[in-house]
Coordinates of C-alpha atoms and ligand atoms in Angstrom, one line a residue:
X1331 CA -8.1 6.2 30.7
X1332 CA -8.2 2.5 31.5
X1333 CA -5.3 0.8 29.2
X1334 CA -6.4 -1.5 26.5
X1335 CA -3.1 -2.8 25.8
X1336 CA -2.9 -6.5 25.8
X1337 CA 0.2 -7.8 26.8
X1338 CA 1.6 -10.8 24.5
X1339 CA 2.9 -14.0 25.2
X1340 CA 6.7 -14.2 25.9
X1341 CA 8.6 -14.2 22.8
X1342 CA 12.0 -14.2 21.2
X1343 CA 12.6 -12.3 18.4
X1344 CA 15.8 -12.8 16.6
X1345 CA 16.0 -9.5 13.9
X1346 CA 18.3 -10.0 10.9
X1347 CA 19.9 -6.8 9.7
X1348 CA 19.4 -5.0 13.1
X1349 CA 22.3 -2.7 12.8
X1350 CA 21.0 -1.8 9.2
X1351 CA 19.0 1.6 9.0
X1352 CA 15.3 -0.4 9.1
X1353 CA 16.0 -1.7 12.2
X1354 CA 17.5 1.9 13.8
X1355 CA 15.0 3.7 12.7
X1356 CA 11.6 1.9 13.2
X1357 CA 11.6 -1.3 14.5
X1358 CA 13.7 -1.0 17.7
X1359 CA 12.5 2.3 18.4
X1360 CA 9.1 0.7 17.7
X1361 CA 9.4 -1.8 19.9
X1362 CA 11.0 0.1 22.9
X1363 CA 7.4 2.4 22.6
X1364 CA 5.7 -1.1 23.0
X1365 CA 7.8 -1.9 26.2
X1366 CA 7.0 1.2 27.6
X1367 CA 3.1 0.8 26.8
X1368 CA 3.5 -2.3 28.8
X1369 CA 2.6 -4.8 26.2
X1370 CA 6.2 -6.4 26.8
X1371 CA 6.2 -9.5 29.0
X1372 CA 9.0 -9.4 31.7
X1373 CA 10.5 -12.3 29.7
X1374 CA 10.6 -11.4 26.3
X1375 CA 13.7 -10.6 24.6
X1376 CA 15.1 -9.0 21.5
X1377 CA 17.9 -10.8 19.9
X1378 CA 20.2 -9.0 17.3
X1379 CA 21.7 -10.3 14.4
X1380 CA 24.1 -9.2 11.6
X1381 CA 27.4 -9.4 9.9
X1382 CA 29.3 -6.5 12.1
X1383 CA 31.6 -8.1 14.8
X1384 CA 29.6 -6.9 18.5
X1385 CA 29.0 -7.9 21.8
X1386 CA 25.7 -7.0 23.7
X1387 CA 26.7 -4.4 25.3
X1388 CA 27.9 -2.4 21.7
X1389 CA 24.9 -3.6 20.5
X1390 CA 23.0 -2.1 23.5
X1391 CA 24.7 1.0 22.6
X1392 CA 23.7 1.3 19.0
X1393 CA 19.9 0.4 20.3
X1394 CA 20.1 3.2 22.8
X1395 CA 21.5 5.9 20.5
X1396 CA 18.7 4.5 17.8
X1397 CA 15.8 5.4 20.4
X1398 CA 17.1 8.5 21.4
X1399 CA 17.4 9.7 17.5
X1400 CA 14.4 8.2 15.9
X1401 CA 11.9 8.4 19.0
X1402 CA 10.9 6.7 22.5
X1403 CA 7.1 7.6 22.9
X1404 CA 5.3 10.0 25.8
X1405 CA 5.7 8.1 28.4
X1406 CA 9.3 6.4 27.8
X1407 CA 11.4 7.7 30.1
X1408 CA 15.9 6.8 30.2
X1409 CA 15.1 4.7 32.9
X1410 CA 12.1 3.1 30.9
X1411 CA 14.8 2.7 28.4
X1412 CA 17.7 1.0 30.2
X1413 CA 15.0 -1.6 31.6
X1414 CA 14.4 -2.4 27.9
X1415 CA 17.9 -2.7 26.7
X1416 CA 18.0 -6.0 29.9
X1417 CA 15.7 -7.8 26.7
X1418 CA 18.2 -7.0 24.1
X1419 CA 21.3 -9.1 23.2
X1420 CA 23.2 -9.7 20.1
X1421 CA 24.8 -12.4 18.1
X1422 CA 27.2 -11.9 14.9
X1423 CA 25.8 -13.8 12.6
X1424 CA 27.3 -14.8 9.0
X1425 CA 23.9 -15.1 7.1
X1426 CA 25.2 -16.7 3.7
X1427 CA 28.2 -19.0 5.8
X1428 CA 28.4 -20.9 8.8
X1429 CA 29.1 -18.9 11.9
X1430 CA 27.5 -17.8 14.4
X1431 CA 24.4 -19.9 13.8
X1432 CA 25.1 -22.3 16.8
X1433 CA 25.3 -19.4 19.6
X1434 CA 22.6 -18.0 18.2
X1435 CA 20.1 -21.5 18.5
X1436 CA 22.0 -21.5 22.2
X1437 CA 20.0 -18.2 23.3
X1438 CA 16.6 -19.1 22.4
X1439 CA 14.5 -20.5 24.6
X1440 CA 11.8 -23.2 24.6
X1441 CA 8.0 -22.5 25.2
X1442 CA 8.2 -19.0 23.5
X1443 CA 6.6 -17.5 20.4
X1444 CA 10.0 -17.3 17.8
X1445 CA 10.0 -15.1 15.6
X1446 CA 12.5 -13.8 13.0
X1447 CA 12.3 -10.6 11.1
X1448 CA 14.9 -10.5 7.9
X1449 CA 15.6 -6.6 7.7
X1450 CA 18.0 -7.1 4.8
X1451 CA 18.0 -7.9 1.3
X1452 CA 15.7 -10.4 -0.7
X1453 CA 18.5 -11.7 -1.9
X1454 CA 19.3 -13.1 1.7
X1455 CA 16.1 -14.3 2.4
X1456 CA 17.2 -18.0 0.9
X1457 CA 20.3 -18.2 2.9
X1458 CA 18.3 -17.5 6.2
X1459 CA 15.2 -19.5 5.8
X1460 CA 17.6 -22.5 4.6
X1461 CA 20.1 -22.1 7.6
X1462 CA 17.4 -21.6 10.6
X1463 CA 15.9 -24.7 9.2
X1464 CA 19.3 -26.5 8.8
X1465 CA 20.8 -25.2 12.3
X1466 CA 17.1 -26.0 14.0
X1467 CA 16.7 -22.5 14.9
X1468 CA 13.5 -22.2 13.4
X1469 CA 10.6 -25.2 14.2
X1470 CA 6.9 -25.2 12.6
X1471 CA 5.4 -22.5 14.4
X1472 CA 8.0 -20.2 14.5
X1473 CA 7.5 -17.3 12.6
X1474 CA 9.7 -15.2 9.4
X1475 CA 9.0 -11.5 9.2
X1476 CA 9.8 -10.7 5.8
X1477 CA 10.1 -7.0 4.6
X1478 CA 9.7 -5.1 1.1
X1479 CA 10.5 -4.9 -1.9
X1480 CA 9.4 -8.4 -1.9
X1481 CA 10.6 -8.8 -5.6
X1482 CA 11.2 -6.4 -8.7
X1483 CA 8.7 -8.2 -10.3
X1484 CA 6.4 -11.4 -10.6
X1485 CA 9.1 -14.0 -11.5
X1486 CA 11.4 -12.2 -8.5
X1487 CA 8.8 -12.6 -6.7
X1488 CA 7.6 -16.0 -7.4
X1489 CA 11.3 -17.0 -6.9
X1490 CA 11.0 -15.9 -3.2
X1491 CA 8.1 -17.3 -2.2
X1492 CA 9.2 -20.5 -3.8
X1493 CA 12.0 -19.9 -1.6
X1494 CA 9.7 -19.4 1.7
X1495 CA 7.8 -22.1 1.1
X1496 CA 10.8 -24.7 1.0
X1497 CA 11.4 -24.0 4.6
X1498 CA 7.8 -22.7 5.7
X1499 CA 4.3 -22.5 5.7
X1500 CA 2.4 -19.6 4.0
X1501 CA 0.7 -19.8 7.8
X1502 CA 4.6 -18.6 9.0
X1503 CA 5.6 -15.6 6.9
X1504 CA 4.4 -12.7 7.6
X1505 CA 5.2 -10.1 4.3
X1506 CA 4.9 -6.4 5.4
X1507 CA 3.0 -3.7 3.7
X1508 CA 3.7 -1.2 6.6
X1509 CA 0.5 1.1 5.1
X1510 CA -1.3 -1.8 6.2
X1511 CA -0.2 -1.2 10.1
X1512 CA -1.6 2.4 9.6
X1513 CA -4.3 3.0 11.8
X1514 CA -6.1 5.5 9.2
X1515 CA -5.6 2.5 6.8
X1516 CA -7.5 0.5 8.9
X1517 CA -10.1 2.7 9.5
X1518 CA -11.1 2.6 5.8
X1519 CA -12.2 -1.1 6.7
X1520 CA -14.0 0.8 9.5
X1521 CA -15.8 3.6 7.9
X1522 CA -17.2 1.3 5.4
X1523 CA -17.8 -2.4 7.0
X1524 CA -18.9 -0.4 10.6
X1525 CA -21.3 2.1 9.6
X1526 CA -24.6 1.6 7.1
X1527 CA -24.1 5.1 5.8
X1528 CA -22.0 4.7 2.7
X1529 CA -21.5 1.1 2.0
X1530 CA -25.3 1.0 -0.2
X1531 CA -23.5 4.1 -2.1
X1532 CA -20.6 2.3 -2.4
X1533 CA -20.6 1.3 -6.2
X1534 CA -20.4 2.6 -9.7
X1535 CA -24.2 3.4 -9.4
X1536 CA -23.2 5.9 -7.0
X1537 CA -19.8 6.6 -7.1
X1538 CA -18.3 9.1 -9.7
X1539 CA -14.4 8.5 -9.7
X1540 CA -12.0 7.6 -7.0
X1541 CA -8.5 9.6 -6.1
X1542 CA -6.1 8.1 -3.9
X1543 CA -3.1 10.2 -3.4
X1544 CA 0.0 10.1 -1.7
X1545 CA 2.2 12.9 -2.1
X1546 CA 5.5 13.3 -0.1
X1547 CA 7.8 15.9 0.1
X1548 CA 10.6 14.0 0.6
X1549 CA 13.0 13.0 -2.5
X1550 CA 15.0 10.5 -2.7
X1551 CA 18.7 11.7 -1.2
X1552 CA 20.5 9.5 0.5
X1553 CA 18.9 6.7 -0.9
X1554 CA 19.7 6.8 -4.7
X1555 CA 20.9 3.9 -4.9
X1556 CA 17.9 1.9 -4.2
X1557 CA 15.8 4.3 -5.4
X1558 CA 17.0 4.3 -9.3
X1559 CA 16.6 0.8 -9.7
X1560 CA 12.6 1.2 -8.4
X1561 CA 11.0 4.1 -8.9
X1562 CA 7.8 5.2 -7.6
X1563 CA 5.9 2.5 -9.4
X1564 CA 7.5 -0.1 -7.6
X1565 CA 8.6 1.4 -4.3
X1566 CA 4.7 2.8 -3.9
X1567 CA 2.0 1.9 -6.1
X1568 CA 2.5 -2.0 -6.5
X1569 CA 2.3 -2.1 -2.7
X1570 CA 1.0 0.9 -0.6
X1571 CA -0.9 2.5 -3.3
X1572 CA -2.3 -1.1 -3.8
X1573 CA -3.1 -2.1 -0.8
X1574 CA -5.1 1.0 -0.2
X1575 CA -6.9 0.1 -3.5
X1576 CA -7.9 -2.7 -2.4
X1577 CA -9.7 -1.7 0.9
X1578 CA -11.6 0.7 -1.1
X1579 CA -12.8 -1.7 -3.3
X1580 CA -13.1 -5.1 -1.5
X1581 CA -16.3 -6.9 -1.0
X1582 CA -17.0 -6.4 2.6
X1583 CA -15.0 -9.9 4.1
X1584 CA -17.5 -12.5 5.9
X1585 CA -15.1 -11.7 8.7
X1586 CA -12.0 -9.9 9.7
X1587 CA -9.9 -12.6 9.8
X1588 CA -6.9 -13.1 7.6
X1589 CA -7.9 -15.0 4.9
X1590 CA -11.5 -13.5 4.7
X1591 CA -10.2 -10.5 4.5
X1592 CA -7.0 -11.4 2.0
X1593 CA -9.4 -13.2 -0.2
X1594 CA -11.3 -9.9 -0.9
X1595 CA -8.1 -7.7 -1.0
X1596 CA -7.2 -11.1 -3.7
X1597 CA -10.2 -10.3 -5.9
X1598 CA -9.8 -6.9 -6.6
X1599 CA -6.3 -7.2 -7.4
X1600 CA -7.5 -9.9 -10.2
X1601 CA -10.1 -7.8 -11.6
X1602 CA -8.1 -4.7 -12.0
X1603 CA -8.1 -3.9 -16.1
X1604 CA -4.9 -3.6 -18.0
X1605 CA -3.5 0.3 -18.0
X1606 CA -3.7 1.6 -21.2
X1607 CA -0.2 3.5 -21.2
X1608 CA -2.1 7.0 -22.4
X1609 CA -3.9 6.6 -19.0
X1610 CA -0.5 7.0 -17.0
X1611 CA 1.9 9.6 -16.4
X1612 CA 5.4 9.4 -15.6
X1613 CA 7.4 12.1 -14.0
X1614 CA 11.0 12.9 -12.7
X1615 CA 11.5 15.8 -10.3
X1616 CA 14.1 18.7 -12.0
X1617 CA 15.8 21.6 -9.2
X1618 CA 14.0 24.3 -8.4
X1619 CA 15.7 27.2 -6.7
X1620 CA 15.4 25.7 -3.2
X1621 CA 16.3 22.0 -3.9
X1622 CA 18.8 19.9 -6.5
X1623 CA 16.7 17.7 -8.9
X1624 CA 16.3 14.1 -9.2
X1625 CA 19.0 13.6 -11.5
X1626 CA 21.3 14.8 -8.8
X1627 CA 20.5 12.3 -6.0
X1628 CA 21.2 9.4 -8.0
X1629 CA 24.1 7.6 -9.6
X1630 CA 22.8 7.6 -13.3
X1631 CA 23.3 11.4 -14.8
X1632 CA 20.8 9.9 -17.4
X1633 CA 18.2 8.2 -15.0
X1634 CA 14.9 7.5 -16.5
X1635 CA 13.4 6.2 -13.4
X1636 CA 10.0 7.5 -12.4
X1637 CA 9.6 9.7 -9.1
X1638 CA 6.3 10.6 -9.8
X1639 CA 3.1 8.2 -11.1
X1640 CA -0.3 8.9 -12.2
X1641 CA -2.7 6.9 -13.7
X1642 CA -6.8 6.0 -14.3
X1643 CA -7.2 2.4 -13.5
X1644 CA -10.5 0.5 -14.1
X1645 CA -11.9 -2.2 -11.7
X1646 CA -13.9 -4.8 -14.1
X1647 CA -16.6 -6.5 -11.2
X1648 CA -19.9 -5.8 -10.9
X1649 CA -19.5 -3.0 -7.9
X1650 CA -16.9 -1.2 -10.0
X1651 CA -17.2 -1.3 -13.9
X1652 CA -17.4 2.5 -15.1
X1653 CA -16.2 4.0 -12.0
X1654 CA -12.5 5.2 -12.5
X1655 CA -9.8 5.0 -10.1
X1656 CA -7.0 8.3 -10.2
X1657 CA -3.7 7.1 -8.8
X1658 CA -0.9 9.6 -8.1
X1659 CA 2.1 9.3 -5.8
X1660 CA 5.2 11.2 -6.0
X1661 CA 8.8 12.5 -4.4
X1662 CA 9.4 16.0 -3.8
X1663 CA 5.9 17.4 -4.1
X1664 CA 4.7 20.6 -2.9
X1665 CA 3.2 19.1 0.6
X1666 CA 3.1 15.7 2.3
X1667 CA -0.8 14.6 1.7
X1668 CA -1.9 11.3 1.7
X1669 CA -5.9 10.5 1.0
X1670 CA -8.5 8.8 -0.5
X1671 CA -11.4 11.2 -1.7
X1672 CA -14.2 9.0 -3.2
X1673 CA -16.5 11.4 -5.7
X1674 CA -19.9 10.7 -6.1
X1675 CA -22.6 11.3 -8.6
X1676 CA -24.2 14.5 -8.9
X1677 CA -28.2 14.2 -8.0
X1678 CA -29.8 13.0 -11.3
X1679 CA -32.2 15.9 -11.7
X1680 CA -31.6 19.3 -9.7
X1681 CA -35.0 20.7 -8.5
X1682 CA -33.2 24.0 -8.3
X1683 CA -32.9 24.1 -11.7
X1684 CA -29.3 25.0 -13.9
X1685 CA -28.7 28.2 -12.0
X1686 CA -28.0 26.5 -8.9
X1687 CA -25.1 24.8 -10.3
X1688 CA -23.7 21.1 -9.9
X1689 CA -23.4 19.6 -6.9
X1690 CA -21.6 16.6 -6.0
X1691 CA -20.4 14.8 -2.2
X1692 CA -17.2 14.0 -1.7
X1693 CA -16.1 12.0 1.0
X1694 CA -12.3 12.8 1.9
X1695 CA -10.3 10.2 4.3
X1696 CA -7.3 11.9 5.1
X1697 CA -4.6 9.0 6.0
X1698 CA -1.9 11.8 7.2
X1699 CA -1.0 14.1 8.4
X1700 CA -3.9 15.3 10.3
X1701 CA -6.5 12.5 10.0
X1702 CA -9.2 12.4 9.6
X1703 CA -12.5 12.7 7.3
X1704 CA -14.6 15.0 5.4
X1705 CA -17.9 14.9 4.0
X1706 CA -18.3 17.5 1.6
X1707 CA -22.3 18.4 1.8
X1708 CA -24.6 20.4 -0.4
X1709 CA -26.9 23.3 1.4
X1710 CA -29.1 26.7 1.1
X1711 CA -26.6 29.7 0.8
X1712 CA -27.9 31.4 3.9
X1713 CA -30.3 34.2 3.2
X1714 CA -32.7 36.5 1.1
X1715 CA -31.5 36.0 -3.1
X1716 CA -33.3 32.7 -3.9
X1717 CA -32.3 28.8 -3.9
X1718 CA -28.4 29.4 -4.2
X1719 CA -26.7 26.6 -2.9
X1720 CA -23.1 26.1 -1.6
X1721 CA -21.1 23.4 -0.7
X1722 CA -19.8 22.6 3.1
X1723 CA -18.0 20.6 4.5
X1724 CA -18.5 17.8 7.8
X1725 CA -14.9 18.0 8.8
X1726 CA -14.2 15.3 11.5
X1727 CA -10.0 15.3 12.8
X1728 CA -9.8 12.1 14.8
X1729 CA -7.1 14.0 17.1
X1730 CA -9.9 16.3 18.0
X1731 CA -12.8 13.8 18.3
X1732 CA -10.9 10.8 20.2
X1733 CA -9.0 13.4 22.3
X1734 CA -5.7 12.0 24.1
X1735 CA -6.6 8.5 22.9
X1736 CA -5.8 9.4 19.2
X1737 CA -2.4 10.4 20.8
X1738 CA -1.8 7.1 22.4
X1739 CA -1.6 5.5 18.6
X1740 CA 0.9 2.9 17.9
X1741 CA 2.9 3.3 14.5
X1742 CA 2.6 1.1 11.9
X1743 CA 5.9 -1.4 13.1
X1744 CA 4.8 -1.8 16.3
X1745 CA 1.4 -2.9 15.5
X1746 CA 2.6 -4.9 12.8
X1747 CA 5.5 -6.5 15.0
X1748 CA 2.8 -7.4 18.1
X1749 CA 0.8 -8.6 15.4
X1750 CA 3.2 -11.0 14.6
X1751 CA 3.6 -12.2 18.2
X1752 CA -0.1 -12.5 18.4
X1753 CA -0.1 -14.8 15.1
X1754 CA -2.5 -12.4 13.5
X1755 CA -2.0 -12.0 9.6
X1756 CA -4.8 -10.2 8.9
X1757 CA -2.7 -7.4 7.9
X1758 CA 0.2 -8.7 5.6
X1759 CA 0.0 -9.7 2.6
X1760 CA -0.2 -13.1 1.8
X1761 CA 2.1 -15.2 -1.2
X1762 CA -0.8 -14.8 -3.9
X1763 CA -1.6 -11.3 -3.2
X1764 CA 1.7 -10.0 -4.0
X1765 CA 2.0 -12.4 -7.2
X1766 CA -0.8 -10.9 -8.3
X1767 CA 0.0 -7.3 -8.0
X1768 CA 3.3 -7.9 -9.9
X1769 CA 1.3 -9.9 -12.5
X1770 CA -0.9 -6.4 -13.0
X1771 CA 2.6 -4.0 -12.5
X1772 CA 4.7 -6.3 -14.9
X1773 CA 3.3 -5.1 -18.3
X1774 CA 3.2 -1.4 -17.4
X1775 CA 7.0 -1.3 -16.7
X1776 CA 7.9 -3.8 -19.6
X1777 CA 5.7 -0.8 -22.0
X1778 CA 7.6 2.0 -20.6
X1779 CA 11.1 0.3 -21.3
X1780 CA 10.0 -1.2 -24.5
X1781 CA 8.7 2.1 -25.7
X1782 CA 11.6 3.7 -24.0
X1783 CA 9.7 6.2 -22.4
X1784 CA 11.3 9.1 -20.6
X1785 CA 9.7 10.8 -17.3
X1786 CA 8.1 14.0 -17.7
X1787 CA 9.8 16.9 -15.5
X1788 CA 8.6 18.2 -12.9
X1789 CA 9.5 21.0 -10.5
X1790 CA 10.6 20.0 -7.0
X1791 CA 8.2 21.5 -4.8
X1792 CA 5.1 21.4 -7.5
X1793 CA 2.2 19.1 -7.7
X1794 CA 3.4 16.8 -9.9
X1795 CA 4.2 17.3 -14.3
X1796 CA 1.1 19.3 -15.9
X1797 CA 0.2 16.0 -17.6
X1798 CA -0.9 14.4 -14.7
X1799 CA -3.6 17.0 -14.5
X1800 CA -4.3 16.4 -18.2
X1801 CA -5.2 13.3 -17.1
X1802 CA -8.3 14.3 -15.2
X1803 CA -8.8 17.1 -17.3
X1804 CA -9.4 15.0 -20.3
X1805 CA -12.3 13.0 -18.1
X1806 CA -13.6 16.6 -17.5
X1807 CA -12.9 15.9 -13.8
X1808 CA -10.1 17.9 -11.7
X1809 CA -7.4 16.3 -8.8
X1810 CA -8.0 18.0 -5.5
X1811 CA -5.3 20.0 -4.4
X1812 CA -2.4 18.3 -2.4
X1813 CA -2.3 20.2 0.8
X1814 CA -1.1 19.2 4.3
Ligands
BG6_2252 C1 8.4 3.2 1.9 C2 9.0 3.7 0.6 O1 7.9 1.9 1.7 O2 7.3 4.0 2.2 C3 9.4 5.1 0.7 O3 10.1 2.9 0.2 C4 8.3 6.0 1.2 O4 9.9 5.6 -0.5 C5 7.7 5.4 2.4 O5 8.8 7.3 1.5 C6 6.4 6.2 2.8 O6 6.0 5.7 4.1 P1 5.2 6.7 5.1 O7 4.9 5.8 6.2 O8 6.1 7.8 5.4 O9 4.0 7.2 4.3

């Protein structure tokens, strides 16, 4: 296979937070599998930054051990991996104080792309932007990487990017959605804007309902802390869920270029409806006999946090008024299933007449594991016994269909990171975006604390409380089963 990775220019990339479990678990190892891809020039280099006292060579250490736990790619070999660790270096940093600032400016080098990814909390995003301004680390092109939860809601938010835009342009930040640097994800934008197939059926004339799911099986152990104070309504659906959303539902974009495309994403956020609070469900995982309950993995033996969401949201535009959208994400489900499954109408009059049943197609794009799509199609049962009809499915895997390329896939960081070197924003989300999703999340997690509203249980391992199903079931429609 000839290689279609583009090397990018020579960068430096300073990361804040790199000994902080981000930075071990995706974006180093990310960027190691992008070194041994070849899409690392000979003089870029990797510069860490935090608060622990280290030279380069503990630093180097802490890099190595990250790759070998969280994962080199195919091809990345120990050699492979001591050639990257000659681009990585380390400087102690005090991000809310004075030192180390000056050593740091020493290492970076003119004529590069600069870049600096803050893996650490909001709440230090002010201190940085202000000192690589003040210390001249950071000019007007260089670039900030900036990482979720960007806010707990729209004035945190709004506070931050006030924040950003003291010290740089909107053109500078780059806010990660990592669903975003998902290569299913982008071939939603695919499917519809590069085929003529569905995009005419592609509106409330057509469409019945829409599910989006994303189920995990993971809890939230080991990361209580962080976890209690979110919930799955802002840890998932005011971003990833979201996002997703929105390329369903966008206009098709003049072009794919950032603010084409964010514009659209913008639109739909703006036209989502209000949630009418007896249109979600809340839910909070209790122990099963194979795994401890929710209650368990955090702090709070009282938590009323969320670890499960589902809701019927309504789009109000032309394409979309009267075609319902069924959000659901949760912790601790029966299987990890993330997918979109857009519903369409039944035929308006069956020529088969009632004994042939209902009929409708459902297209299923499965965002992981295993994806792929499905086109669920209507035809003759085969044989003698009449018109009885039965429906099949078109079931496309992409790791069967694009063979060992679909193998050779970048994860979502290291797209998202190259991306940034490139000076590509198509996919991250841009100041107004996020504003605007709080704006829409806001009122729905004000209602549940005003009415003090406690979770419905769930059993660890299940598909969610029984009222989520209620949900659907009241709409006389049905959630597809999560399965892997
Ligand atoms: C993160 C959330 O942003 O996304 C996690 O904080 C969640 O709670 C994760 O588990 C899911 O990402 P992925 O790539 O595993 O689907």
């Amino acid at each position: 296979m000839v290689s279609r990775v583009i090397p990018v220019d020579p960068f430096d990339l300073v990361i804040f937070g790199a000994t902080g479990d981000l930075a071990r678990r995706k974006i180093l190892p990310g960027l190691f599998r992008r070194y041994c891809a070849g899409q690392m020039p000979e003089e870029a280099r990797i510069i860490g930054a935090a608060r622990s006292e280290m030279d380069d060579d503990g630093f180097r250490d802490l890099v190595r051990e990250a790759v070998r736990k969280f994962g080199g790619g195919r091809d990345c070999s120990d050699e492979a991996l001591e050639g990257f660790l000659a681009h990585v270096g380390y400087e102690h940093v005090d991000a809310m104080g004075e030192g180390g600032w000056e050593t740091l400016k020493a290492r970076l080098r003119d004529g590069m792309v600069r870049a600096f990814y803050f893996s650490v909390a909001p709440s230090l995003f002010g201190a940085l932007a202000e000192r690589l301004r003040g210390f001249g680390l950071a000019d007007d092109d260089s670039r900030v990487v900036v990482e979720k939860p960007f806010g707990k809601d729209l004035a945190s938010a709004r506070a931050l990017n006030s924040t950003l835009a003291e010290h740089f342009d909107e053109t500078q930040i780059y806010r990660i959605d990592h669903y975003l640097g998902k290569e299913t994800v982008q071939n939603l934008m695919a499917v519809r804007f590069g085929n003529m197939l569905f995009e005419p059926l592609w509106n409330a004339q057509f469409v019945d309902h829409i599910q989006i799911t994303v189920a995990e099986t993971v809890d939230v152990s080991g990361r209580g802390a962080y976890y209690d104070k979110s919930g799955a309504m802002r840890d998932m659906v005011q971003n990833h869920l979201m996002q997703l959303l929105c390329l369903i539902a966008m206009e098709p974009p003049a072009r794919f270029e950032p603010d084409s495309v964010r514009d659209e994403k913008l639109k739909v956020i703006r036209a989502l409806d209000p949630v009418d609070y007896h249109h979600i469900v809340r839910g909070q995982y209790i122990a099963d006999e194979k795994q401890p309950g929710y209650r368990s993995h955090v702090e709070d033996p009282r938590s009323t946090t969320e670890s499960f969401v589902a809701m019927k949201i309504s789009i109000s535009n032309w394409r979309w008024a009267g075609t319902p959208f069924y959000l659901r994400t949760g912790k601790a489900l029966k299987s990890q299933a993330s997918e979109i499954a857009v519903v369409f109408k039944d035929a308006p009059h069956s020529i088969f007449g009632p004994e042939a049943g209902r009929h409708a197609n459902v297209l299923v794009i499965r965002l992981q594991p295993n994806e792929g799509m499905t086109l669920g199609v209507t035809i003759k049962e085969p044989g003698p016994g009449g018109m009885r009809l039965k429906d099949v499915a078109l079931d496309m895997s992409f790791a069967d269909a694009l063979g060992p390329d679909a193998e050779d896939i970048p994860d979502a960081y290291e797209r998202l990171i190259m991306d940034v070197i490139r000076g590509n924003q198509t996919l991250f989300m841009r100041g107004d975006e996020v504003e605007a999703a709080w704006t829409w999340t806001d009122p729905i997690i004000e209602g549940w604390q005003r009415r003090g509203e406690v979770p419905k249980e769930y059993d660890a391992g299940s598909s969610g409380p029984d009222d989520a199903l209620m949900l659907m079931h009241r709409d006389g429609r049905k959630w597809r089963d999560i399965k892997a």
